[in-house]
Tab-separated table of C-alpha atoms in Angstrom:
chain	number	residue	atom	x	y	z
A	1	MET	CA	81.584	0.922	-68.640
A	2	THR	CA	82.414	4.779	-68.144
A	3	ILE	CA	80.559	7.172	-70.509
A	4	GLY	CA	84.050	8.472	-71.598
A	5	PHE	CA	85.395	12.151	-71.781
A	6	ALA	CA	87.394	13.808	-74.718
A	7	ASN	CA	90.577	15.173	-74.301
A	8	LYS	CA	90.466	18.950	-73.727
A	9	SER	CA	93.007	19.339	-76.608
A	10	ASN	CA	90.365	18.462	-79.157
A	11	ALA	CA	88.862	21.106	-81.000
A	12	VAL	CA	85.799	22.639	-79.523
A	13	THR	CA	83.185	23.368	-82.134
A	14	VAL	CA	79.417	24.181	-81.938
A	15	LYS	CA	77.167	21.119	-82.833
A	16	ALA	CA	73.476	20.424	-82.488
A	17	ILE	CA	72.907	18.343	-79.781
A	18	VAL	CA	69.482	16.744	-81.171
A	19	SER	CA	69.509	13.918	-83.205
A	20	LYS	CA	66.871	13.556	-85.903
A	21	HIS	CA	63.388	12.557	-84.515
A	22	SER	CA	62.706	9.902	-87.059
A	23	GLU	CA	65.347	7.594	-85.708
A	24	PHE	CA	63.968	7.332	-82.277
A	25	SER	CA	67.205	6.267	-81.224
A	26	HIS	CA	67.108	7.510	-77.331
A	27	THR	CA	69.578	9.831	-75.953
A	28	LEU	CA	71.315	9.721	-72.512
A	29	GLY	CA	72.812	12.845	-71.133
A	30	ILE	CA	75.067	12.909	-67.849
A	31	GLY	CA	76.596	16.156	-65.974
A	32	GLU	CA	76.603	17.543	-62.769
A	33	THR	CA	74.146	20.300	-61.411
A	34	GLY	CA	75.454	23.528	-62.805
A	35	SER	CA	76.975	22.047	-66.184
A	36	GLY	CA	74.343	23.369	-68.280
A	37	LYS	CA	72.422	20.308	-68.648
A	38	THR	CA	68.860	21.981	-68.609
A	39	THR	CA	69.389	24.932	-70.515
A	40	SER	CA	71.784	23.531	-73.387
A	41	PHE	CA	70.569	19.722	-73.462
A	42	ILE	CA	66.777	19.409	-72.239
A	43	CYS	CA	65.319	22.713	-73.266
A	44	PRO	CA	66.597	22.246	-76.908
A	45	VAL	CA	65.439	18.754	-76.955
A	46	MET	CA	61.957	20.076	-75.942
A	47	LYS	CA	62.067	22.859	-78.242
A	48	GLU	CA	63.046	20.878	-81.068
A	49	ARG	CA	60.387	18.023	-80.541
A	50	LEU	CA	57.709	20.697	-80.091
A	51	SER	CA	58.565	21.879	-83.564
A	52	GLU	CA	58.204	18.262	-84.742
A	53	ASN	CA	54.621	17.821	-83.027
A	54	HIS	CA	55.844	15.317	-80.752
A	55	SER	CA	53.825	14.892	-77.467
A	56	LEU	CA	56.130	15.315	-74.528
A	57	PHE	CA	55.943	13.047	-71.365
A	58	VAL	CA	58.149	14.667	-68.796
A	59	PHE	CA	59.054	13.727	-65.365
A	60	ASP	CA	60.016	16.900	-63.558
A	61	GLU	CA	62.128	15.978	-60.360
A	62	LYS	CA	63.064	19.352	-59.486
A	63	GLY	CA	59.664	21.401	-60.389
A	64	THR	CA	61.188	23.510	-63.170
A	65	LEU	CA	60.907	21.670	-66.494
A	66	ASN	CA	57.169	22.374	-66.245
A	67	LEU	CA	58.005	26.020	-66.393
A	68	TYR	CA	60.569	25.795	-69.394
A	69	LEU	CA	58.041	23.590	-71.460
A	70	LYS	CA	55.339	26.172	-71.017
A	71	ALA	CA	57.509	29.088	-72.003
A	72	LEU	CA	59.038	26.889	-74.965
A	73	ALA	CA	55.327	25.930	-76.175
A	74	GLU	CA	54.379	29.746	-75.787
A	75	ASP	CA	57.084	30.827	-78.141
A	76	ALA	CA	56.168	27.897	-80.543
A	77	GLY	CA	52.453	29.113	-80.728
A	78	ILE	CA	51.370	25.991	-78.810
A	79	PRO	CA	48.003	26.528	-76.868
A	80	LEU	CA	49.222	26.515	-72.859
A	81	ASN	CA	46.191	24.190	-72.438
A	82	LYS	CA	47.816	21.374	-74.189
A	83	ILE	CA	50.101	21.235	-71.233
A	84	LYS	CA	48.560	19.125	-68.519
A	85	GLN	CA	50.098	18.608	-64.784
A	86	LEU	CA	49.912	15.534	-62.747
A	87	GLY	CA	50.894	15.865	-58.981
A	88	ILE	CA	49.663	19.396	-58.230
A	89	PRO	CA	46.637	20.231	-56.096
A	90	GLU	CA	44.347	21.258	-59.081
A	91	GLY	CA	46.093	19.419	-61.874
A	92	ILE	CA	44.716	16.372	-63.812
A	93	ARG	CA	43.868	13.197	-61.944
A	94	ILE	CA	44.327	9.382	-62.978
A	95	ASN	CA	43.318	6.112	-61.741
A	96	LEU	CA	46.742	4.491	-61.569
A	97	ILE	CA	45.728	0.960	-61.176
A	98	SER	CA	42.917	1.406	-64.250
A	99	GLY	CA	43.382	-1.970	-66.463
A	100	TYR	CA	45.448	-3.610	-63.874
A	101	ASN	CA	45.604	-7.184	-64.040
A	102	GLU	CA	47.156	-9.712	-61.440
A	103	LYS	CA	50.641	-9.493	-63.111
A	104	LYS	CA	50.601	-5.679	-62.879
A	105	MET	CA	49.648	-5.735	-59.362
A	106	ILE	CA	52.343	-8.131	-58.285
A	107	GLU	CA	54.801	-5.653	-59.997
A	108	LEU	CA	53.218	-2.841	-58.128
A	109	ALA	CA	53.287	-5.026	-54.874
A	110	SER	CA	56.965	-5.635	-55.160
A	111	ARG	CA	57.548	-1.862	-55.712
A	112	LEU	CA	55.558	-1.052	-52.504
A	113	ILE	CA	56.840	-3.831	-50.160
A	114	SER	CA	60.564	-4.139	-50.613
A	115	GLU	CA	62.967	-6.664	-49.308
A	116	SER	CA	63.105	-6.392	-45.513
A	117	SER	CA	64.908	-7.895	-42.773
A	118	ASP	CA	62.263	-10.692	-42.693
A	119	ILE	CA	61.829	-12.011	-46.191
A	120	PHE	CA	58.585	-13.867	-45.107
A	121	TRP	CA	56.949	-10.987	-44.105
A	122	SER	CA	57.623	-9.106	-47.560
A	123	ASN	CA	56.814	-11.899	-49.643
A	124	ALA	CA	53.569	-12.783	-47.617
A	125	GLY	CA	52.604	-9.125	-47.727
A	126	ARG	CA	53.087	-8.873	-51.613
A	127	ILE	CA	50.710	-11.812	-51.795
A	128	MET	CA	48.111	-10.517	-49.376
A	129	LEU	CA	48.014	-7.148	-51.246
A	130	THR	CA	47.587	-9.138	-54.521
A	131	LYS	CA	44.799	-11.335	-53.440
A	132	THR	CA	43.139	-8.572	-51.923
A	133	PHE	CA	43.090	-6.624	-55.139
A	134	LEU	CA	42.007	-9.520	-56.827
A	135	ALA	CA	39.083	-9.929	-54.589
A	136	LEU	CA	38.025	-6.328	-54.696
A	137	LYS	CA	38.215	-6.277	-58.587
A	138	SER	CA	35.921	-9.200	-58.495
A	139	LEU	CA	33.454	-7.751	-56.283
A	140	LYS	CA	33.442	-4.658	-58.852
A	141	GLU	CA	33.119	-6.898	-61.890
A	142	LEU	CA	29.934	-8.848	-60.348
A	143	MET	CA	28.726	-5.361	-59.529
A	144	ARG	CA	28.780	-4.255	-63.024
A	145	GLU	CA	27.100	-7.329	-64.149
A	146	ILE	CA	24.512	-6.951	-61.655
A	147	GLN	CA	24.005	-3.453	-62.884
A	148	ALA	CA	23.654	-4.388	-66.425
A	149	TYR	CA	21.171	-7.096	-65.565
A	150	SER	CA	18.996	-5.041	-63.146
A	151	GLY	CA	20.067	-1.320	-63.119
A	152	ILE	CA	21.361	-1.503	-59.531
A	153	ASP	CA	24.386	0.393	-59.291
A	154	ARG	CA	25.339	0.306	-55.721
A	155	TYR	CA	25.042	-2.451	-53.178
A	156	GLN	CA	25.423	-1.913	-49.396
A	157	ASP	CA	25.768	-4.167	-46.642
A	158	ILE	CA	26.054	-3.851	-42.966
A	159	ALA	CA	28.665	-5.960	-41.360
A	160	TYR	CA	29.028	-5.967	-37.306
A	161	VAL	CA	31.930	-6.980	-35.154
A	162	ALA	CA	31.649	-7.803	-31.400
A	163	THR	CA	33.973	-9.157	-28.902
A	164	GLU	CA	32.884	-12.207	-26.876
A	165	LYS	CA	35.431	-13.443	-24.044
A	166	GLY	CA	38.378	-12.184	-26.218
A	167	THR	CA	37.387	-13.646	-29.333
A	168	GLN	CA	36.099	-11.885	-32.263
A	169	VAL	CA	32.825	-12.616	-33.422
A	170	PHE	CA	31.600	-11.719	-37.004
A	171	SER	CA	28.168	-11.372	-38.379
A	172	TRP	CA	26.468	-10.098	-41.648
A	173	ILE	CA	23.292	-10.028	-40.429
A	174	LYS	CA	22.046	-7.309	-37.886
A	175	THR	CA	20.891	-8.783	-34.470
A	176	ALA	CA	18.910	-6.367	-32.360
A	177	GLU	CA	19.691	-8.322	-28.999
A	178	ILE	CA	23.404	-7.393	-29.344
A	179	THR	CA	24.160	-3.749	-28.790
A	180	LYS	CA	27.895	-3.636	-28.373
A	181	TRP	CA	28.632	-3.718	-32.121
A	182	HIS	CA	31.175	-1.986	-34.107
A	183	GLU	CA	29.443	-1.046	-37.321
A	184	ILE	CA	31.152	-1.097	-40.790
A	185	ASN	CA	29.617	-0.159	-44.061
A	186	ILE	CA	30.431	-2.542	-47.027
A	187	ASP	CA	29.673	-0.314	-49.947
A	188	ILE	CA	30.250	-1.868	-53.516
A	189	ASN	CA	29.682	0.366	-56.749
A	190	THR	CA	30.120	0.138	-60.314
A	191	LYS	CA	32.810	2.819	-60.287
A	192	PRO	CA	36.372	1.405	-61.427
A	193	LEU	CA	38.646	0.149	-58.696
A	194	THR	CA	41.042	2.628	-57.242
A	195	PHE	CA	43.980	1.962	-54.863
A	196	SER	CA	41.953	4.122	-52.253
A	197	ASP	CA	39.364	0.975	-51.967
A	198	ILE	CA	42.258	-1.047	-51.115
A	199	GLY	CA	43.809	1.533	-48.605
A	200	GLU	CA	40.243	1.440	-47.125
A	201	VAL	CA	40.476	-2.332	-46.435
A	202	PHE	CA	43.949	-1.993	-45.010
A	203	SER	CA	42.947	1.061	-42.692
A	204	ASP	CA	41.784	-0.890	-39.969
A	205	ALA	CA	42.118	-4.601	-39.380
A	206	LYS	CA	38.505	-5.148	-38.784
A	207	ASN	CA	37.648	-4.152	-42.143
A	208	PHE	CA	40.212	-6.668	-43.580
A	209	ILE	CA	38.880	-9.441	-41.491
A	210	LEU	CA	35.314	-8.556	-42.423
A	211	LEU	CA	36.173	-8.938	-46.116
A	212	CYS	CA	38.140	-12.098	-45.367
A	213	ASP	CA	35.399	-13.778	-43.439
A	214	GLY	CA	32.291	-12.487	-45.019
A	215	GLY	CA	33.385	-11.759	-48.444
A	216	VAL	CA	31.954	-14.975	-49.958
A	217	SER	CA	28.555	-14.588	-47.999
A	218	LEU	CA	28.631	-10.832	-49.528
A	219	LEU	CA	28.963	-12.581	-53.143
A	220	GLU	CA	26.148	-14.815	-52.629
A	221	ARG	CA	23.819	-12.129	-51.381
A	222	MET	CA	24.735	-9.980	-54.134
A	223	LEU	CA	24.128	-13.078	-56.868
A	224	MET	CA	20.536	-12.987	-55.349
A	225	LYS	CA	20.043	-9.259	-57.133
A	226	VAL	CA	20.325	-10.892	-60.485
A	227	PRO	CA	17.183	-12.166	-61.905
A	228	LYS	CA	17.284	-15.981	-62.224
A	229	ASN	CA	16.241	-15.773	-65.917
A	230	VAL	CA	19.418	-13.978	-66.716
A	231	GLN	CA	21.643	-16.352	-64.583
A	232	THR	CA	23.296	-17.988	-67.684
A	233	ILE	CA	25.896	-20.741	-67.546
A	234	LYS	CA	28.427	-18.065	-68.705
A	235	PHE	CA	27.352	-15.704	-65.933
A	236	LEU	CA	27.374	-18.480	-63.123
A	237	ASN	CA	31.005	-19.812	-64.593
A	238	HIS	CA	32.158	-16.153	-64.161
A	239	PHE	CA	30.408	-15.979	-60.719
A	240	ALA	CA	32.439	-18.964	-59.641
A	241	GLU	CA	35.641	-17.663	-60.773
A	242	ILE	CA	34.979	-14.542	-58.494
A	243	LYS	CA	33.873	-16.624	-55.631
A	244	LYS	CA	37.383	-18.335	-55.946
A	245	ASP	CA	39.188	-15.020	-55.822
A	246	MET	CA	37.108	-14.229	-52.803
A	247	MET	CA	38.123	-17.532	-51.021
A	248	GLY	CA	41.607	-16.820	-51.601
A	249	LEU	CA	41.489	-14.214	-48.437
A	250	ALA	CA	39.842	-16.722	-46.138
A	251	SER	CA	42.931	-17.845	-44.378
A	252	TYR	CA	44.177	-14.390	-43.644
A	253	SER	CA	41.832	-13.731	-40.609
A	254	ILE	CA	43.203	-16.423	-38.760
A	255	LYS	CA	44.614	-15.274	-35.552
A	256	LEU	CA	44.526	-11.893	-36.947
A	257	ASP	CA	44.120	-9.765	-33.830
A	258	MET	CA	46.790	-7.151	-33.977
A	259	SER	CA	47.730	-8.292	-30.310
A	260	GLU	CA	51.346	-8.811	-31.461
A	261	PRO	CA	53.297	-8.252	-34.656
A	262	SER	CA	53.579	-11.890	-35.579
A	263	GLY	CA	51.816	-14.284	-38.062
A	264	ASN	CA	48.991	-12.586	-40.132
A	265	ASN	CA	49.327	-9.632	-37.819
A	266	GLY	CA	52.765	-8.944	-38.961
A	267	VAL	CA	51.924	-9.560	-42.773
A	268	PHE	CA	48.846	-6.951	-42.419
A	269	MET	CA	51.199	-4.542	-40.769
A	270	VAL	CA	53.572	-4.611	-43.580
A	271	VAL	CA	50.954	-4.115	-46.116
A	272	ALA	CA	49.233	-1.436	-44.075
A	273	THR	CA	52.433	0.561	-43.731
A	274	SER	CA	53.077	0.183	-47.343
A	275	VAL	CA	49.714	1.184	-48.900
A	276	LYS	CA	49.834	4.528	-47.215
A	277	SER	CA	52.100	6.102	-49.842
A	278	MET	CA	49.364	5.407	-52.517
A	279	MET	CA	46.846	7.485	-50.978
A	280	ASN	CA	47.251	10.436	-53.218
A	281	ALA	CA	43.940	11.832	-54.747
A	282	SER	CA	45.878	12.605	-57.962
A	283	ILE	CA	46.050	8.861	-58.828
A	284	ASN	CA	43.077	7.392	-57.398
A	285	ASP	CA	40.288	8.912	-59.408
A	286	PRO	CA	37.996	6.173	-60.565
A	287	LEU	CA	37.130	8.253	-63.643
A	288	GLY	CA	40.342	9.969	-64.079
A	289	GLU	CA	42.065	11.107	-67.238
A	290	ASP	CA	43.803	8.453	-69.316
A	291	ILE	CA	47.673	9.645	-69.891
A	292	ASN	CA	48.160	7.580	-73.071
A	293	SER	CA	45.143	8.935	-74.682
A	294	LEU	CA	46.058	12.576	-73.742
A	295	LEU	CA	49.343	11.803	-75.378
A	296	GLU	CA	47.752	10.245	-78.366
A	297	GLU	CA	46.096	13.668	-78.881
A	298	GLY	CA	48.778	15.646	-78.966
A	299	ASN	CA	48.907	16.918	-75.264
A	300	HIS	CA	51.860	17.298	-73.205
A	301	ILE	CA	51.986	15.613	-69.730
A	302	VAL	CA	54.301	16.664	-66.981
A	303	VAL	CA	54.612	14.431	-63.690
A	304	ASN	CA	55.554	16.496	-60.638
A	305	CYS	CA	57.711	13.908	-59.079
A	306	GLU	CA	57.870	15.739	-55.886
A	307	ALA	CA	54.151	14.893	-55.100
A	308	PHE	CA	54.947	11.026	-55.349
A	309	THR	CA	56.892	8.160	-53.828
A	310	LEU	CA	59.345	6.288	-55.818
A	311	PRO	CA	57.023	3.242	-56.276
A	312	VAL	CA	54.332	5.540	-57.613
A	313	ILE	CA	56.552	7.310	-60.123
A	314	SER	CA	57.919	3.937	-61.257
A	315	SER	CA	54.321	2.589	-61.832
A	316	ILE	CA	53.054	5.773	-63.508
A	317	LEU	CA	56.033	5.335	-66.004
A	318	GLY	CA	55.754	1.671	-66.196
A	319	SER	CA	51.934	1.664	-67.057
A	320	VAL	CA	52.239	4.299	-69.596
A	321	LEU	CA	55.262	2.741	-71.331
A	322	SER	CA	53.529	-0.757	-71.608
A	323	ARG	CA	50.621	0.537	-73.142
A	324	PHE	CA	52.647	2.353	-75.791
A	325	THR	CA	54.364	-1.050	-77.050
A	326	PRO	CA	51.325	-2.435	-79.209
A	327	ARG	CA	51.538	0.593	-81.264
A	328	ALA	CA	54.525	-0.704	-83.028
A	329	LYS	CA	52.580	-2.662	-85.467
A	330	LEU	CA	50.210	0.530	-86.357
A	331	THR	CA	50.993	2.722	-89.234
A	332	ASN	CA	49.952	6.268	-88.092
A	333	LYS	CA	51.680	6.943	-84.665
A	334	GLN	CA	51.818	10.155	-82.761
A	335	PRO	CA	55.445	10.384	-81.725
A	336	VAL	CA	56.296	10.800	-78.176
A	337	THR	CA	59.298	11.892	-76.387
A	338	LEU	CA	60.025	10.756	-72.850
A	339	VAL	CA	61.998	13.137	-70.734
A	340	ILE	CA	63.141	11.872	-67.548
A	341	ASP	CA	65.235	14.420	-65.678
A	342	GLU	CA	67.318	13.319	-62.523
A	343	ALA	CA	66.823	9.800	-63.686
A	344	ASN	CA	68.737	8.424	-60.626
A	345	ARG	CA	65.831	9.713	-58.613
A	346	VAL	CA	63.014	8.925	-60.562
A	347	LEU	CA	64.045	5.369	-61.802
A	348	SER	CA	63.830	2.342	-59.416
A	349	LYS	CA	65.961	-0.952	-60.071
A	350	ASP	CA	62.750	-2.484	-61.310
A	351	SER	CA	62.199	0.020	-63.718
A	352	ASP	CA	60.996	-1.326	-67.219
A	353	LEU	CA	61.570	1.252	-70.114
A	354	HIS	CA	60.619	-1.209	-72.937
A	355	ILE	CA	63.456	0.361	-74.765
A	356	ASP	CA	63.875	-2.549	-77.250
A	357	ILE	CA	60.281	-1.930	-78.360
A	358	LEU	CA	59.676	1.764	-77.977
A	359	ARG	CA	61.574	2.749	-80.974
A	360	GLU	CA	59.283	1.046	-83.280
A	361	ALA	CA	56.651	2.372	-81.418
A	362	HIS	CA	57.817	6.030	-82.311
A	363	VAL	CA	58.536	6.696	-78.690
A	364	GLU	CA	61.682	8.285	-77.718
A	365	ILE	CA	63.689	8.559	-74.627
A	366	ILE	CA	65.643	11.458	-73.070
A	367	LEU	CA	67.351	10.189	-69.949
A	368	VAL	CA	69.157	12.693	-67.971
A	369	THR	CA	71.350	12.052	-64.647
A	370	GLN	CA	74.011	13.578	-62.652
A	371	ASN	CA	76.750	10.810	-62.877
A	372	GLU	CA	76.975	7.319	-63.701
A	373	HIS	CA	78.047	6.039	-60.530
A	374	GLN	CA	74.488	7.044	-59.059
A	375	MET	CA	73.007	4.813	-62.080
A	376	ILE	CA	75.386	2.013	-61.141
A	377	GLU	CA	74.309	2.117	-57.422
A	378	LYS	CA	70.709	2.091	-58.767
A	379	PHE	CA	70.736	-0.793	-61.125
A	380	GLY	CA	73.833	-2.500	-60.546
A	381	GLY	CA	77.173	-2.472	-62.695
A	382	MET	CA	76.137	-5.165	-65.106
A	383	LYS	CA	72.313	-4.080	-65.393
A	384	TRP	CA	73.485	-0.629	-65.952
A	385	MET	CA	76.082	-1.577	-68.591
A	386	ALA	CA	73.359	-3.599	-70.549
A	387	PHE	CA	70.983	-0.771	-69.950
A	388	GLN	CA	72.975	2.310	-71.287
A	389	GLN	CA	73.863	0.475	-74.530
A	390	ASN	CA	70.180	0.882	-75.550
A	391	PHE	CA	70.928	4.865	-76.108
A	392	VAL	CA	72.523	5.568	-79.522
A	393	ASP	CA	73.610	8.998	-78.399
A	394	ARG	CA	75.146	9.657	-75.236
A	395	ILE	CA	76.795	12.776	-74.150
A	396	ALA	CA	78.505	13.926	-71.007
A	397	PHE	CA	78.750	17.536	-69.514
A	398	SER	CA	81.031	18.458	-66.849
A	399	SER	CA	81.455	16.183	-63.882
A	400	GLY	CA	83.726	15.596	-60.935
A	401	GLU	CA	85.583	13.159	-63.139
A	402	ASN	CA	86.265	15.389	-65.965
A	403	ARG	CA	85.984	19.146	-66.180
A	404	LEU	CA	84.574	20.955	-69.006
A	405	GLU	CA	83.608	24.574	-69.503
A	406	LYS	CA	79.782	25.441	-68.947
A	407	PHE	CA	77.738	24.213	-71.860
A	408	GLU	CA	80.383	21.832	-73.311
A	409	TYR	CA	79.700	18.128	-73.686
A	410	THR	CA	81.371	15.275	-74.857
A	411	ASP	CA	79.874	13.097	-77.641
A	412	ARG	CA	80.355	9.435	-76.517
A	413	ASN	CA	80.370	8.136	-80.085
A	414	SER	CA	83.036	10.275	-81.210
A	415	GLU	CA	85.083	11.343	-77.931
A	416	LYS	CA	84.988	15.069	-79.271
A	417	VAL	CA	84.044	17.988	-77.121
A	418	TYR	CA	81.406	20.242	-78.558
A	419	LYS	CA	79.890	23.693	-77.610
A	420	ALA	CA	76.194	23.722	-76.819
A	421	GLU	CA	73.771	26.583	-77.677
A	422	PRO	CA	71.824	27.157	-74.505
A	423	ILE	CA	68.464	28.332	-74.116
A	424	PHE	CA	67.747	30.986	-71.279
A	425	PHE	CA	64.657	32.369	-69.809
A	426	THR	CA	64.566	34.770	-67.170
A	427	ARG	CA	62.751	34.101	-63.772
A	428	ASP	CA	60.090	36.984	-64.609
A	429	ARG	CA	59.399	35.370	-68.033
A	430	LEU	CA	58.750	32.139	-66.757
A	431	MET	CA	56.563	33.402	-64.104
A	432	LYS	CA	54.577	35.545	-66.523
A	433	THR	CA	53.847	32.366	-68.672
A	434	GLU	CA	53.116	30.522	-65.542
A	435	LEU	CA	50.493	32.886	-64.566
A	436	ARG	CA	48.847	32.831	-68.092
A	437	TYR	CA	48.800	29.231	-67.862
A	438	GLN	CA	47.257	29.204	-64.207
A	439	ARG	CA	44.602	31.709	-65.314
A	440	GLU	CA	43.887	29.922	-68.626
A	441	MET	CA	43.629	26.423	-66.794
A	442	ARG	CA	41.432	28.046	-64.029
A	443	LEU	CA	43.949	26.739	-61.490
A	444	TYR	CA	43.973	27.891	-57.823
A	445	THR	CA	41.382	30.697	-58.669
A	446	GLN	CA	40.153	30.367	-54.953
A	447	SER	CA	43.657	30.916	-53.693
A	448	ARG	CA	44.379	34.029	-55.846
A	449	ILE	CA	43.669	37.229	-54.409
A	450	SER	CA	44.906	39.658	-56.896
A	451	ALA	CA	45.343	39.084	-60.574
A	452	ASN	CA	48.965	38.972	-60.555
A	453	GLU	CA	49.540	36.381	-58.337
A	454	VAL	CA	51.293	33.073	-59.160
A	455	ILE	CA	50.794	30.132	-57.010
A	456	ILE	CA	54.008	28.008	-56.537
A	457	PHE	CA	53.234	24.507	-55.203
A	458	ASP	CA	55.484	22.925	-52.431
A	459	LYS	CA	54.617	19.500	-51.278
A	460	ASN	CA	55.892	19.634	-47.924
A	461	LEU	CA	54.546	23.035	-46.967
A	462	TYR	CA	51.154	21.892	-48.646
A	463	ASP	CA	51.177	18.571	-46.712
A	464	ASP	CA	52.450	20.028	-43.408
A	465	ARG	CA	50.591	23.062	-42.993
A	466	ASN	CA	48.099	23.453	-46.268
A	467	GLN	CA	49.962	26.302	-47.560
A	468	ILE	CA	51.249	27.516	-50.921
A	469	ILE	CA	53.891	29.885	-52.214
A	470	ILE	CA	52.588	33.280	-53.617
A	471	TYR	CA	54.773	35.188	-56.173
A	472	GLU	CA	53.527	38.415	-57.366
A	473	VAL	CA	54.503	39.119	-60.963
A	474	ASP	CA	54.367	42.932	-60.780
A	475	THR	CA	56.570	43.102	-57.591
A	476	GLN	CA	58.573	39.991	-57.905
A	477	LYS	CA	58.010	39.423	-54.334
A	478	GLU	CA	57.427	35.953	-52.747
A	479	TYR	CA	55.718	34.734	-49.560
A	480	ILE	CA	53.407	32.046	-48.079
A	481	ARG	CA	49.858	32.042	-47.687
A	482	ASP	CA	47.209	29.177	-46.872
A	483	TYR	CA	45.740	27.111	-49.890
A	484	ILE	CA	42.122	28.374	-49.496
A	485	VAL	CA	39.237	26.019	-50.011
A	486	GLU	CA	35.899	27.228	-51.366
A	487	ASP	CA	34.125	28.522	-48.215
A	488	GLN	CA	37.101	30.412	-47.469
A	489	TRP	CA	37.425	32.053	-50.895
A	490	MET	CA	33.624	33.127	-50.886
A	491	GLN	CA	34.193	34.782	-47.635
A	492	MET	CA	37.205	36.601	-48.797
A	493	ASN	CA	36.068	37.310	-52.033
A	494	GLU	CA	33.023	39.077	-50.663
A	495	ILE	CA	35.372	41.228	-48.496
A	496	PHE	CA	37.768	42.075	-51.493
A	497	ASN	CA	34.882	42.957	-53.837
A	498	LYS	CA	33.442	45.356	-51.375
A	499	LYS	CA	36.925	46.823	-50.573
A	500	GLU	CA	37.976	46.849	-54.217
A	501	GLY	CA	35.028	46.772	-56.238
A	502	VAL	CA	36.683	44.051	-58.236
A	503	ASN	CA	35.571	40.450	-58.548
A	504	TYR	CA	38.707	38.416	-58.919
A	505	GLU	CA	37.263	35.002	-59.969
A	506	TYR	CA	38.395	33.895	-63.472
């Protein structure tokens, strides 16, 4: 089950690491930090695939591969605007659950709500989350049908909550006589459902209870918006299906008062805690970009893994790859190379890379990890043994188990040691390319004070203090500054224009 390392007595010769792309045979690379994986394996692979007009789909765990990709693209004469980044403040945005059905939501719920000491709560939480998704999706579907018939693209309803003798009382009709109401707006529009919509429901138990207890009533009043002459049998049957999804939530409001962590209260708390990791603007744009379409058009996508939790990363990966599998039957296919660095941190034990199908779909996987033991711990010994057999090319750089010189690697098939040819870029070169990229893509224009500043995104710094790292290309100095929003920029721009006589907007 080990990768295997060659005896150092074997002759060391130079050998191209990259296999012919036409085979789409997948490559597994293993080696510790500092062994030369990035410069003599990942970079040569990306350079070669760029020259063969592959679209690159890169999972960047350390935040450096995006810089190498841009420099390699620039050297190859590829426009920098063909590189799109997901997970930076002003990068592309997607709707992660676009096109999700019940099966996919169950898979996502299983990633978000892992097994805990209380298996009942975990399983119940997954069911609660899935049923809520189906109910909200049903509401959206009905709203889109109403729009098609009547032109109405938004439905608003006011829900009220009161407490009477310790018992919560709910009504969907405003009653003027009762003054101590907690008002909640139920706003259903025709935009595609995002996980933020689900998160809003679980942000407060009152929101969830209103959906459970008043959802069917809400549906019936929405139906009244549809003219009688267009309420066909097909439409009414669909309405009945939607109503069934809504009724599936009814039992969850029973004894849900958050007074103690038991029963429905405990299940709700499990879900509410889990969904918080999904509240990232980058993955919750209802009209966001479609990664598969971008790759089909020859763009290169870099996922900044630092910005997302493991369940989100796994879901992005799984969603994109599952949509590539039908391409196997197509004649003309845009070749795609998937690069996963630090795979032990990117993949989850439930990750499905669809390896057996991707070769026919002309999607190649380049998987890189520090050592095999990490992967065994992640997947389990037997599953990892079966998993790694799907990689025709398997190479190993230096590790704690076997010492090789820097930039040397073992070919698993031949057990011979070879010398790789690394590709180096100075930090100054990478930063200059990054500056050109940021200016061309009009990134961080509000936060850049001088024309020579590169903005470096650090998630912890951004989340905790709304700050970013500034790198000055001309002086090569780095420092921290606030991430400036539009109104701040307008004030600062006026000051600098008066002082310098220059407008730094791009």
